[in-house]
Amino acid sequence: MSHHSGKVSGLWKIVAWDEPAFQGRKHEFTSECYDITLCGFDNVCSARVESGTWVGFEHPGFQGQQFVLEQGDYPCWEAWSGSNAYHAHRLSSFRPVSCANHRESKMTIFEQENFMGRKGELSDDYPSLKAMGWGSNEVGSLRASSGAWVCFQFPGYRGFQYVVESDCHGGEYKHVRELGSHAQTSQVQSIRRVQH
Amino acid sequence: MSHHSGKVSGLWKIVAWDEPAFQGRKHEFTSECYDITLCGFDNVCSARVESGTWVGFEHPGFQGQQFVLEQGDYPCWEAWSGSNAYHAHRLSSFRPVSCANHRESKMTIFEQENFMGRKGELSDDYPSLKAMGWGSNEVGSLRASSGAWVCFQFPGYRGFQYVVESDCHGGEYKHVRELGSHAQTSQVQSIRRVQH
């Protein structure tokens, strides 16, 4: 994920606290944080996203479960952890979601890996891929041609989540393993745009 | 909620199982279920929404925590329970989301109860109300003039959720208490349409 380093601007700002409800030690970030323990924090227990969209990770170095973090208040870990098979209690690293163009988000999903099989074109939010006519509970590969997106294991934006960016990997994810370090399921039942 | 009874059609179908992963006893529903124990189930442990959008409740009689259930597979309770301060392990009652018109969803949110104070007009999905310019973490009252909506406690469609329907209460919710039996917080940080 070193291609994200150095991304700094007024476009992104997140404030982290080492206790819940915005208490305890506080640290402001305007660019990526590789490992919160290097800032003297054991863990991020609450956070406020003041600008931009961020993606948080369970482990240092942008590893483990992902959570998209949009503007607003996250007073406790329940506010960012999804409803997963196991609950991640830690937010150890985070980085801005890189996306030059949020206005016209476009993505193609494919039934099989390597952009093979039946495909679906996305340009909106889909709380249920099945309701839009996608026949399967899975996605084999995907190509984000513009915008940034979040894919979810279950309908209604629940379960494991994976952030997909047109500005990363050329927007190409030819296998679910490329979605993240913990991506072990190809179950994807809802997908939405990241909006700024 | 008796105004929902009798709503039966091919538009709604949900299949419930009393064990996880679509195992055990099975029951199909095309209209509301007031209390799953009356069907001989202790609990719904997995569910498949085959058509329509439903709202599930933690307790019988459409009480307690709510979960919107869109088309797709819910193999375990983590798939419908949100990331809440406490995790609801039960799905005890459910009903179709009533909404004649999903095409043009419109809702007005108000800063204070009784439709007072600053207001915001919604016609899209908002993973962060703050990012769209809403200054507060709270909503005091709301009026859904068309469509059905889901309001969430935290950004990114997380935390406690409340289904809001233009076809219920004339779409008027003049206090957060009217959002549901367990609605004790007026924190609303993201809102999205229910899509069919």
mmCIF file of C-alpha atoms in Angstrom:
data_model
loop_
_atom_site.group_PDB
_atom_site.id
_atom_site.type_symbol
_atom_site.label_atom_id
_atom_site.label_comp_id
_atom_site.label_asym_id
_atom_site.label_seq_id
_atom_site.Cartn_x
_atom_site.Cartn_y
_atom_site.Cartn_z
ATOM 1 C CA MET A 1 0.000 0.000 0.000
ATOM 2 C CA SER A 2 3.073 2.272 -0.286
ATOM 3 C CA HIS A 3 1.530 3.929 -3.327
ATOM 4 C CA HIS A 4 -0.719 5.759 -0.883
ATOM 5 C CA SER A 5 2.080 7.400 1.085
ATOM 6 C CA GLY A 6 2.571 11.084 0.845
ATOM 7 C CA LYS A 7 -1.090 11.729 0.121
ATOM 8 C CA VAL A 8 -1.619 14.896 2.142
ATOM 9 C CA SER A 9 -4.049 17.756 1.720
ATOM 10 C CA GLY A 10 -6.875 19.687 3.284
ATOM 11 C CA LEU A 11 -9.195 17.165 1.704
ATOM 12 C CA TRP A 12 -8.706 14.589 4.447
ATOM 13 C CA LYS A 13 -8.815 14.918 8.194
ATOM 14 C CA ILE A 14 -9.547 12.372 10.892
ATOM 15 C CA VAL A 15 -9.213 12.825 14.663
ATOM 16 C CA ALA A 16 -8.529 9.756 16.806
ATOM 17 C CA TRP A 17 -8.855 9.239 20.584
ATOM 18 C CA ASP A 18 -7.516 6.407 22.687
ATOM 19 C CA GLU A 19 -10.677 6.199 24.805
ATOM 20 C CA PRO A 20 -14.338 5.872 23.780
ATOM 21 C CA ALA A 21 -16.635 8.899 23.418
ATOM 22 C CA PHE A 22 -13.854 11.241 22.266
ATOM 23 C CA GLN A 23 -11.975 11.042 25.560
ATOM 24 C CA GLY A 24 -8.338 10.486 26.452
ATOM 25 C CA ARG A 25 -5.373 11.195 24.231
ATOM 26 C CA LYS A 26 -6.129 12.776 20.874
ATOM 27 C CA HIS A 27 -4.284 12.820 17.576
ATOM 28 C CA GLU A 28 -5.167 14.472 14.266
ATOM 29 C CA PHE A 29 -4.261 12.983 10.907
ATOM 30 C CA THR A 30 -4.396 14.473 7.430
ATOM 31 C CA SER A 31 -2.694 11.530 5.762
ATOM 32 C CA GLU A 32 -2.364 7.804 6.271
ATOM 33 C CA CYS A 33 -1.480 6.172 9.591
ATOM 34 C CA TYR A 34 0.443 2.939 9.098
ATOM 35 C CA ASP A 35 0.373 1.852 12.734
ATOM 36 C CA ILE A 36 -1.415 3.673 15.519
ATOM 37 C CA THR A 37 0.917 2.210 18.153
ATOM 38 C CA LEU A 38 3.735 4.289 16.637
ATOM 39 C CA CYS A 39 1.777 7.349 17.836
ATOM 40 C CA GLY A 40 1.725 5.954 21.357
ATOM 41 C CA PHE A 41 -1.852 4.700 21.119
ATOM 42 C CA ASP A 42 -2.746 1.135 22.071
ATOM 43 C CA ASN A 43 -5.870 1.358 19.955
ATOM 44 C CA VAL A 44 -8.242 3.911 18.470
ATOM 45 C CA CYS A 45 -11.350 3.818 20.661
ATOM 46 C CA SER A 46 -13.242 6.705 19.079
ATOM 47 C CA ALA A 47 -12.820 8.808 15.954
ATOM 48 C CA ARG A 48 -14.287 11.763 14.127
ATOM 49 C CA VAL A 49 -13.933 12.060 10.352
ATOM 50 C CA GLU A 50 -13.860 15.783 9.640
ATOM 51 C CA SER A 51 -13.249 15.602 5.907
ATOM 52 C CA GLY A 52 -12.801 13.100 3.140
ATOM 53 C CA THR A 53 -13.498 9.405 3.241
ATOM 54 C CA TRP A 54 -11.118 7.005 4.951
ATOM 55 C CA VAL A 55 -10.681 3.278 5.147
ATOM 56 C CA GLY A 56 -9.744 1.807 8.506
ATOM 57 C CA PHE A 57 -8.063 -1.546 9.123
ATOM 58 C CA GLU A 58 -8.050 -3.956 12.028
ATOM 59 C CA HIS A 59 -4.297 -4.522 11.949
ATOM 60 C CA PRO A 60 -1.252 -2.277 11.358
ATOM 61 C CA GLY A 61 -0.027 -1.884 7.798
ATOM 62 C CA PHE A 62 -3.527 -1.826 6.288
ATOM 63 C CA GLN A 63 -4.139 -5.485 7.061
ATOM 64 C CA GLY A 64 -7.157 -7.369 8.319
ATOM 65 C CA GLN A 65 -10.785 -6.313 8.284
ATOM 66 C CA GLN A 66 -11.631 -3.068 6.502
ATOM 67 C CA PHE A 67 -14.143 -0.388 7.466
ATOM 68 C CA VAL A 68 -15.098 2.564 5.296
ATOM 69 C CA LEU A 69 -15.187 5.719 7.425
ATOM 70 C CA GLU A 70 -17.226 8.600 6.057
ATOM 71 C CA GLN A 71 -17.694 12.032 7.639
ATOM 72 C CA GLY A 72 -19.220 11.893 11.079
ATOM 73 C CA ASP A 73 -18.762 10.693 14.625
ATOM 74 C CA TYR A 74 -17.652 7.195 15.642
ATOM 75 C CA PRO A 75 -17.923 7.209 19.446
ATOM 76 C CA CYS A 76 -17.123 3.524 19.974
ATOM 77 C CA TRP A 77 -15.879 0.475 18.080
ATOM 78 C CA GLU A 78 -19.447 -0.662 17.330
ATOM 79 C CA ALA A 79 -19.739 2.423 15.139
ATOM 80 C CA TRP A 80 -17.144 1.203 12.643
ATOM 81 C CA SER A 81 -17.031 -2.527 13.090
ATOM 82 C CA GLY A 82 -19.482 -4.260 10.853
ATOM 83 C CA SER A 83 -21.674 -7.150 11.791
ATOM 84 C CA ASN A 84 -19.131 -9.825 11.092
ATOM 85 C CA ALA A 85 -18.664 -13.421 12.057
ATOM 86 C CA TYR A 86 -16.151 -12.185 14.560
ATOM 87 C CA HIS A 87 -16.083 -8.647 15.782
ATOM 88 C CA ALA A 88 -12.949 -6.637 15.234
ATOM 89 C CA HIS A 89 -12.341 -4.524 18.302
ATOM 90 C CA ARG A 90 -9.356 -2.681 16.922
ATOM 91 C CA LEU A 91 -8.722 0.112 14.470
ATOM 92 C CA SER A 92 -4.946 -0.021 14.026
ATOM 93 C CA SER A 93 -4.262 1.713 10.706
ATOM 94 C CA PHE A 94 -6.141 3.887 8.254
ATOM 95 C CA ARG A 95 -5.669 5.797 5.032
ATOM 96 C CA PRO A 96 -7.612 8.179 2.777
ATOM 97 C CA VAL A 97 -9.759 6.592 0.092
ATOM 98 C CA SER A 98 -8.155 7.692 -3.119
ATOM 99 C CA CYS A 99 -10.597 8.702 -5.764
ATOM 100 C CA ALA A 100 -10.288 11.583 -8.159
ATOM 101 C CA ASN A 101 -13.835 11.364 -9.467
ATOM 102 C CA HIS A 102 -16.771 10.602 -7.210
ATOM 103 C CA ARG A 103 -19.331 12.165 -9.504
ATOM 104 C CA GLU A 104 -19.550 9.448 -12.092
ATOM 105 C CA SER A 105 -18.902 6.145 -10.409
ATOM 106 C CA LYS A 106 -18.795 3.130 -12.697
ATOM 107 C CA MET A 107 -17.900 -0.455 -11.962
ATOM 108 C CA THR A 108 -18.291 -3.795 -13.709
ATOM 109 C CA ILE A 109 -18.714 -6.979 -11.709
ATOM 110 C CA PHE A 110 -17.955 -10.402 -13.165
ATOM 111 C CA GLU A 111 -19.270 -13.812 -12.239
ATOM 112 C CA GLN A 112 -15.838 -15.442 -12.471
ATOM 113 C CA GLU A 113 -12.260 -14.482 -11.743
ATOM 114 C CA ASN A 114 -10.125 -12.762 -14.403
ATOM 115 C CA PHE A 115 -13.102 -10.750 -15.670
ATOM 116 C CA MET A 116 -14.840 -13.802 -17.076
ATOM 117 C CA GLY A 117 -18.454 -14.956 -17.148
ATOM 118 C CA ARG A 118 -21.628 -12.979 -16.841
ATOM 119 C CA LYS A 119 -21.166 -9.312 -15.993
ATOM 120 C CA GLY A 120 -23.117 -6.459 -14.410
ATOM 121 C CA GLU A 121 -22.621 -2.726 -14.843
ATOM 122 C CA LEU A 122 -22.997 -0.578 -11.719
ATOM 123 C CA SER A 123 -23.443 3.189 -11.451
ATOM 124 C CA ASP A 124 -25.598 3.584 -8.334
ATOM 125 C CA ASP A 125 -25.995 2.084 -4.851
ATOM 126 C CA TYR A 126 -27.261 -1.507 -4.661
ATOM 127 C CA PRO A 127 -28.398 -2.655 -1.207
ATOM 128 C CA SER A 128 -29.331 -5.942 -2.873
ATOM 129 C CA LEU A 129 -27.484 -7.168 -5.963
ATOM 130 C CA LYS A 130 -30.089 -9.920 -6.225
ATOM 131 C CA ALA A 131 -32.861 -7.319 -6.513
ATOM 132 C CA MET A 132 -31.018 -5.719 -9.438
ATOM 133 C CA GLY A 133 -30.947 -9.075 -11.210
ATOM 134 C CA TRP A 134 -27.542 -10.485 -10.237
ATOM 135 C CA GLY A 135 -28.197 -14.208 -10.022
ATOM 136 C CA SER A 136 -25.491 -15.205 -7.577
ATOM 137 C CA ASN A 137 -24.398 -14.383 -4.020
ATOM 138 C CA GLU A 138 -20.838 -14.106 -5.230
ATOM 139 C CA VAL A 139 -18.649 -11.935 -7.391
ATOM 140 C CA GLY A 140 -15.564 -13.437 -9.049
ATOM 141 C CA SER A 141 -13.729 -10.291 -10.114
ATOM 142 C CA LEU A 142 -14.427 -6.617 -10.625
ATOM 143 C CA ARG A 143 -13.200 -3.570 -12.472
ATOM 144 C CA ALA A 144 -13.831 -0.053 -11.099
ATOM 145 C CA SER A 145 -13.465 2.313 -14.027
ATOM 146 C CA SER A 146 -14.311 5.402 -11.982
ATOM 147 C CA GLY A 147 -15.086 6.307 -8.386
ATOM 148 C CA ALA A 148 -14.558 4.342 -5.224
ATOM 149 C CA TRP A 149 -16.890 1.616 -4.002
ATOM 150 C CA VAL A 150 -17.577 -0.580 -1.003
ATOM 151 C CA CYS A 151 -18.541 -4.228 -1.464
ATOM 152 C CA PHE A 152 -20.352 -6.044 1.349
ATOM 153 C CA GLN A 153 -20.818 -9.706 2.165
ATOM 154 C CA PHE A 154 -24.516 -9.479 3.018
ATOM 155 C CA PRO A 155 -27.472 -7.433 1.680
ATOM 156 C CA GLY A 156 -28.071 -3.991 3.150
ATOM 157 C CA TYR A 157 -24.359 -3.134 3.472
ATOM 158 C CA ARG A 158 -23.631 -5.656 6.237
ATOM 159 C CA GLY A 159 -20.866 -8.119 6.969
ATOM 160 C CA PHE A 160 -17.302 -8.053 5.717
ATOM 161 C CA GLN A 161 -16.593 -4.998 3.612
ATOM 162 C CA TYR A 162 -13.973 -4.259 0.972
ATOM 163 C CA VAL A 163 -13.090 -0.844 -0.393
ATOM 164 C CA VAL A 164 -12.458 -0.806 -4.152
ATOM 165 C CA GLU A 165 -10.845 2.209 -5.833
ATOM 166 C CA SER A 166 -10.519 3.078 -9.500
ATOM 167 C CA ASP A 167 -7.262 4.844 -8.588
ATOM 168 C CA CYS A 168 -5.685 1.679 -7.098
ATOM 169 C CA HIS A 169 -4.443 -1.298 -9.143
ATOM 170 C CA GLY A 170 -5.877 0.509 -12.167
ATOM 171 C CA GLY A 171 -9.249 -0.332 -10.621
ATOM 172 C CA GLU A 172 -8.748 -3.998 -11.484
ATOM 173 C CA TYR A 173 -9.381 -6.744 -8.954
ATOM 174 C CA LYS A 174 -9.100 -9.965 -10.855
ATOM 175 C CA HIS A 175 -9.700 -12.197 -7.854
ATOM 176 C CA VAL A 176 -11.402 -11.647 -4.500
ATOM 177 C CA ARG A 177 -8.040 -12.234 -2.815
ATOM 178 C CA GLU A 178 -6.992 -8.860 -4.211
ATOM 179 C CA LEU A 179 -9.759 -7.121 -2.284
ATOM 180 C CA GLY A 180 -7.800 -7.271 0.949
ATOM 181 C CA SER A 181 -5.603 -9.293 3.222
ATOM 182 C CA HIS A 182 -8.516 -11.045 4.922
ATOM 183 C CA ALA A 183 -10.741 -11.537 1.887
ATOM 184 C CA GLN A 184 -11.527 -15.215 2.095
ATOM 185 C CA THR A 185 -15.075 -15.213 0.855
ATOM 186 C CA SER A 186 -16.317 -14.238 -2.571
ATOM 187 C CA GLN A 187 -19.763 -13.557 -1.096
ATOM 188 C CA VAL A 188 -20.782 -10.071 -2.202
ATOM 189 C CA GLN A 189 -24.481 -9.247 -1.851
ATOM 190 C CA SER A 190 -24.519 -5.440 -1.745
ATOM 191 C CA ILE A 191 -22.343 -2.692 -3.217
ATOM 192 C CA ARG A 192 -22.439 1.072 -2.842
ATOM 193 C CA ARG A 193 -20.512 4.088 -4.028
ATOM 194 C CA VAL A 194 -18.258 6.077 -1.757
ATOM 195 C CA GLN A 195 -19.678 9.581 -1.901
ATOM 196 C CA HIS A 196 -17.884 12.759 -0.981
ATOM 197 C CA MET B 1 -49.155 -2.152 13.358
ATOM 198 C CA SER B 2 -52.491 -3.769 12.518
ATOM 199 C CA HIS B 3 -52.716 -1.530 9.438
ATOM 200 C CA HIS B 4 -50.192 -3.872 7.846
ATOM 201 C CA SER B 5 -52.262 -7.020 8.230
ATOM 202 C CA GLY B 6 -53.748 -8.604 5.234
ATOM 203 C CA LYS B 7 -51.002 -7.343 2.960
ATOM 204 C CA VAL B 8 -50.496 -10.413 0.818
ATOM 205 C CA SER B 9 -49.233 -10.768 -2.699
ATOM 206 C CA GLY B 10 -46.568 -12.199 -4.924
ATOM 207 C CA LEU B 11 -44.566 -9.070 -4.204
ATOM 208 C CA TRP B 12 -43.264 -10.333 -0.887
ATOM 209 C CA LYS B 13 -41.735 -13.641 0.059
ATOM 210 C CA ILE B 14 -39.338 -14.565 2.847
ATOM 211 C CA VAL B 15 -38.220 -18.059 3.858
ATOM 212 C CA ALA B 16 -37.145 -18.640 7.468
ATOM 213 C CA TRP B 17 -35.210 -21.525 9.048
ATOM 214 C CA ASP B 18 -34.786 -22.338 12.724
ATOM 215 C CA GLU B 19 -31.107 -23.231 12.312
ATOM 216 C CA PRO B 20 -28.227 -21.259 10.753
ATOM 217 C CA ALA B 21 -27.147 -21.767 7.124
ATOM 218 C CA PHE B 22 -30.653 -22.599 5.872
ATOM 219 C CA GLN B 23 -30.917 -25.778 7.936
ATOM 220 C CA GLY B 24 -33.599 -27.222 10.188
ATOM 221 C CA ARG B 25 -37.273 -26.436 10.047
ATOM 222 C CA LYS B 26 -38.387 -24.111 7.270
ATOM 223 C CA HIS B 27 -41.365 -21.803 6.855
ATOM 224 C CA GLU B 28 -42.356 -19.530 3.968
ATOM 225 C CA PHE B 29 -44.133 -16.235 4.480
ATOM 226 C CA THR B 30 -45.829 -13.925 1.971
ATOM 227 C CA SER B 31 -47.227 -11.589 4.602
ATOM 228 C CA GLU B 32 -46.340 -10.387 8.072
ATOM 229 C CA CYS B 33 -45.350 -12.682 10.935
ATOM 230 C CA TYR B 34 -46.405 -11.272 14.302
ATOM 231 C CA ASP B 35 -44.587 -13.835 16.435
ATOM 232 C CA ILE B 36 -42.365 -16.588 15.087
ATOM 233 C CA THR B 37 -42.959 -18.745 18.174
ATOM 234 C CA LEU B 38 -46.576 -19.148 17.042
ATOM 235 C CA CYS B 39 -45.155 -21.062 14.054
ATOM 236 C CA GLY B 40 -43.337 -23.410 16.413
ATOM 237 C CA PHE B 41 -39.965 -21.707 15.926
ATOM 238 C CA ASP B 42 -37.860 -20.652 18.908
ATOM 239 C CA ASN B 43 -36.038 -18.156 16.734
ATOM 240 C CA VAL B 44 -35.224 -17.445 13.102
ATOM 241 C CA CYS B 45 -31.582 -18.451 12.658
ATOM 242 C CA SER B 46 -31.315 -17.952 8.908
ATOM 243 C CA ALA B 47 -33.501 -16.368 6.243
ATOM 244 C CA ARG B 48 -33.735 -15.814 2.509
ATOM 245 C CA VAL B 49 -35.641 -12.835 1.140
ATOM 246 C CA GLU B 50 -36.955 -13.963 -2.244
ATOM 247 C CA SER B 51 -38.964 -10.863 -3.089
ATOM 248 C CA GLY B 52 -39.836 -7.481 -1.707
ATOM 249 C CA THR B 53 -38.236 -5.678 1.181
ATOM 250 C CA TRP B 54 -39.012 -6.631 4.766
ATOM 251 C CA VAL B 55 -38.353 -5.201 8.169
ATOM 252 C CA GLY B 56 -37.407 -7.616 10.934
ATOM 253 C CA PHE B 57 -37.772 -7.038 14.674
ATOM 254 C CA GLU B 58 -35.983 -8.388 17.693
ATOM 255 C CA HIS B 59 -39.174 -9.045 19.689
ATOM 256 C CA PRO B 60 -42.646 -10.354 18.811
ATOM 257 C CA GLY B 61 -45.269 -7.820 17.790
ATOM 258 C CA PHE B 62 -42.822 -5.683 15.771
ATOM 259 C CA GLN B 63 -41.028 -4.483 18.899
ATOM 260 C CA GLY B 64 -37.386 -3.890 19.714
ATOM 261 C CA GLN B 65 -34.502 -3.419 17.324
ATOM 262 C CA GLN B 66 -35.325 -3.194 13.614
ATOM 263 C CA PHE B 67 -33.421 -4.601 10.647
ATOM 264 C CA VAL B 68 -34.230 -3.867 7.024
ATOM 265 C CA LEU B 69 -34.102 -7.115 5.029
ATOM 266 C CA GLU B 70 -33.619 -6.744 1.310
ATOM 267 C CA GLN B 71 -33.442 -9.544 -1.277
ATOM 268 C CA GLY B 72 -30.671 -11.999 -0.609
ATOM 269 C CA ASP B 73 -29.318 -14.569 1.798
ATOM 270 C CA TYR B 74 -28.979 -14.107 5.550
ATOM 271 C CA PRO B 75 -27.206 -17.278 6.707
ATOM 272 C CA CYS B 76 -26.741 -16.245 10.348
ATOM 273 C CA TRP B 77 -27.795 -13.564 12.792
ATOM 274 C CA GLU B 78 -24.686 -11.472 12.037
ATOM 275 C CA ALA B 79 -26.129 -10.953 8.578
ATOM 276 C CA TRP B 80 -29.094 -8.952 9.831
ATOM 277 C CA SER B 81 -28.023 -7.636 13.199
ATOM 278 C CA GLY B 82 -26.341 -4.284 12.930
ATOM 279 C CA SER B 83 -23.291 -3.212 14.807
ATOM 280 C CA ASN B 84 -25.117 -2.063 17.884
ATOM 281 C CA ALA B 85 -24.182 -1.354 21.456
ATOM 282 C CA TYR B 86 -25.674 -4.728 22.222
ATOM 283 C CA HIS B 87 -26.190 -7.390 19.638
ATOM 284 C CA ALA B 88 -29.677 -8.647 19.053
ATOM 285 C CA HIS B 89 -29.530 -12.391 18.550
ATOM 286 C CA ARG B 90 -33.179 -12.807 17.717
ATOM 287 C CA LEU B 91 -35.448 -12.181 14.781
ATOM 288 C CA SER B 92 -38.906 -12.703 16.287
ATOM 289 C CA SER B 93 -41.298 -10.858 13.985
ATOM 290 C CA PHE B 94 -41.213 -9.291 10.545
ATOM 291 C CA ARG B 95 -43.425 -7.559 8.016
ATOM 292 C CA PRO B 96 -43.252 -6.248 4.444
ATOM 293 C CA VAL B 97 -42.062 -2.678 4.015
ATOM 294 C CA SER B 98 -45.054 -0.861 2.649
ATOM 295 C CA CYS B 99 -44.250 1.544 -0.085
ATOM 296 C CA ALA B 100 -46.230 2.141 -3.229
ATOM 297 C CA ASN B 101 -43.595 4.270 -4.908
ATOM 298 C CA HIS B 102 -39.916 3.486 -4.689
ATOM 299 C CA ARG B 103 -39.029 5.371 -7.857
ATOM 300 C CA GLU B 104 -39.171 8.890 -6.497
ATOM 301 C CA SER B 105 -38.198 8.818 -2.861
ATOM 302 C CA LYS B 106 -38.448 12.116 -1.031
ATOM 303 C CA MET B 107 -38.013 12.913 2.626
ATOM 304 C CA THR B 108 -37.534 16.051 4.713
ATOM 305 C CA ILE B 109 -35.523 15.915 7.926
ATOM 306 C CA PHE B 110 -35.888 18.544 10.637
ATOM 307 C CA GLU B 111 -33.484 19.673 13.308
ATOM 308 C CA GLN B 112 -36.161 19.718 16.022
ATOM 309 C CA GLU B 113 -39.247 17.715 16.888
ATOM 310 C CA ASN B 114 -42.650 18.652 15.416
ATOM 311 C CA PHE B 115 -41.063 19.561 12.050
ATOM 312 C CA MET B 116 -39.329 22.642 13.472
ATOM 313 C CA GLY B 117 -35.897 24.174 12.962
ATOM 314 C CA ARG B 118 -33.491 23.797 10.089
ATOM 315 C CA LYS B 119 -34.499 21.267 7.455
ATOM 316 C CA GLY B 120 -32.879 19.113 4.796
ATOM 317 C CA GLU B 121 -34.457 17.629 1.663
ATOM 318 C CA LEU B 122 -33.416 14.075 0.745
ATOM 319 C CA SER B 123 -33.890 12.243 -2.535
ATOM 320 C CA ASP B 124 -30.832 9.956 -2.701
ATOM 321 C CA ASP B 125 -28.683 7.802 -0.394
ATOM 322 C CA TYR B 126 -26.570 9.604 2.202
ATOM 323 C CA PRO B 127 -23.868 7.506 3.875
ATOM 324 C CA SER B 128 -22.876 10.672 5.730
ATOM 325 C CA LEU B 129 -25.439 13.389 6.468
ATOM 326 C CA LYS B 130 -22.567 15.544 7.657
ATOM 327 C CA ALA B 131 -20.912 15.292 4.235
ATOM 328 C CA MET B 132 -24.124 16.570 2.611
ATOM 329 C CA GLY B 133 -24.041 19.600 4.906
ATOM 330 C CA TRP B 134 -26.279 18.546 7.798
ATOM 331 C CA GLY B 135 -24.656 20.265 10.784
ATOM 332 C CA SER B 136 -25.779 17.944 13.558
ATOM 333 C CA ASN B 137 -25.492 14.265 14.505
ATOM 334 C CA GLU B 138 -29.187 14.252 15.300
ATOM 335 C CA VAL B 139 -32.545 14.516 13.601
ATOM 336 C CA GLY B 140 -35.509 15.830 15.566
ATOM 337 C CA SER B 141 -38.378 14.812 13.294
ATOM 338 C CA LEU B 142 -38.942 13.724 9.715
ATOM 339 C CA ARG B 143 -41.551 13.556 7.013
ATOM 340 C CA ALA B 144 -41.337 10.936 4.230
ATOM 341 C CA SER B 145 -43.461 12.240 1.384
ATOM 342 C CA SER B 146 -42.673 9.295 -0.886
ATOM 343 C CA GLY B 147 -40.771 6.048 -0.771
ATOM 344 C CA ALA B 148 -39.448 4.103 2.190
ATOM 345 C CA TRP B 149 -36.198 4.934 3.966
ATOM 346 C CA VAL B 150 -33.825 3.572 6.561
ATOM 347 C CA CYS B 151 -32.217 5.889 9.120
ATOM 348 C CA PHE B 152 -29.013 4.805 10.875
ATOM 349 C CA GLN B 153 -27.334 5.938 14.080
ATOM 350 C CA PHE B 154 -23.802 6.051 12.657
ATOM 351 C CA PRO B 155 -22.277 7.015 9.272
ATOM 352 C CA GLY B 156 -22.046 4.337 6.604
ATOM 353 C CA TYR B 157 -25.383 2.696 7.484
ATOM 354 C CA ARG B 158 -24.248 1.345 10.851
ATOM 355 C CA GLY B 159 -25.736 1.124 14.327
ATOM 356 C CA PHE B 160 -29.395 1.232 15.286
ATOM 357 C CA GLN B 161 -31.661 1.424 12.278
ATOM 358 C CA TYR B 162 -35.228 2.660 11.812
ATOM 359 C CA VAL B 163 -37.424 2.008 8.802
ATOM 360 C CA VAL B 164 -39.514 5.019 7.765
ATOM 361 C CA GLU B 165 -42.394 4.650 5.302
ATOM 362 C CA SER B 166 -44.397 7.285 3.457
ATOM 363 C CA ASP B 167 -47.337 4.859 3.580
ATOM 364 C CA CYS B 168 -47.297 4.649 7.419
ATOM 365 C CA HIS B 169 -48.454 7.435 9.756
ATOM 366 C CA GLY B 170 -48.896 9.553 6.626
ATOM 367 C CA GLY B 171 -45.102 9.482 6.482
ATOM 368 C CA GLU B 172 -44.924 11.777 9.517
ATOM 369 C CA TYR B 173 -42.630 11.048 12.443
ATOM 370 C CA LYS B 174 -42.821 14.095 14.653
ATOM 371 C CA HIS B 175 -40.505 12.732 17.332
ATOM 372 C CA VAL B 176 -37.797 10.064 17.284
ATOM 373 C CA ARG B 177 -39.905 8.026 19.731
ATOM 374 C CA GLU B 178 -42.263 7.395 16.805
ATOM 375 C CA LEU B 179 -39.484 5.662 14.865
ATOM 376 C CA GLY B 180 -39.832 2.457 16.899
ATOM 377 C CA SER B 181 -40.310 0.907 20.276
ATOM 378 C CA HIS B 182 -36.614 1.033 21.167
ATOM 379 C CA ALA B 183 -35.776 4.411 19.636
ATOM 380 C CA GLN B 184 -34.036 6.125 22.509
ATOM 381 C CA THR B 185 -31.443 8.108 20.640
ATOM 382 C CA SER B 186 -32.022 10.885 18.153
ATOM 383 C CA GLN B 187 -28.578 10.220 16.662
ATOM 384 C CA VAL B 188 -29.048 9.800 12.911
ATOM 385 C CA GLN B 189 -25.861 10.062 10.838
ATOM 386 C CA SER B 190 -26.783 8.239 7.620
ATOM 387 C CA ILE B 191 -29.997 7.662 5.676
ATOM 388 C CA ARG B 192 -30.737 5.633 2.565
ATOM 389 C CA ARG B 193 -33.676 4.748 0.375
ATOM 390 C CA VAL B 194 -35.231 1.333 0.365
ATOM 391 C CA GLN B 195 -34.920 0.224 -3.243
ATOM 392 C CA HIS B 196 -36.908 -2.469 -4.965
#
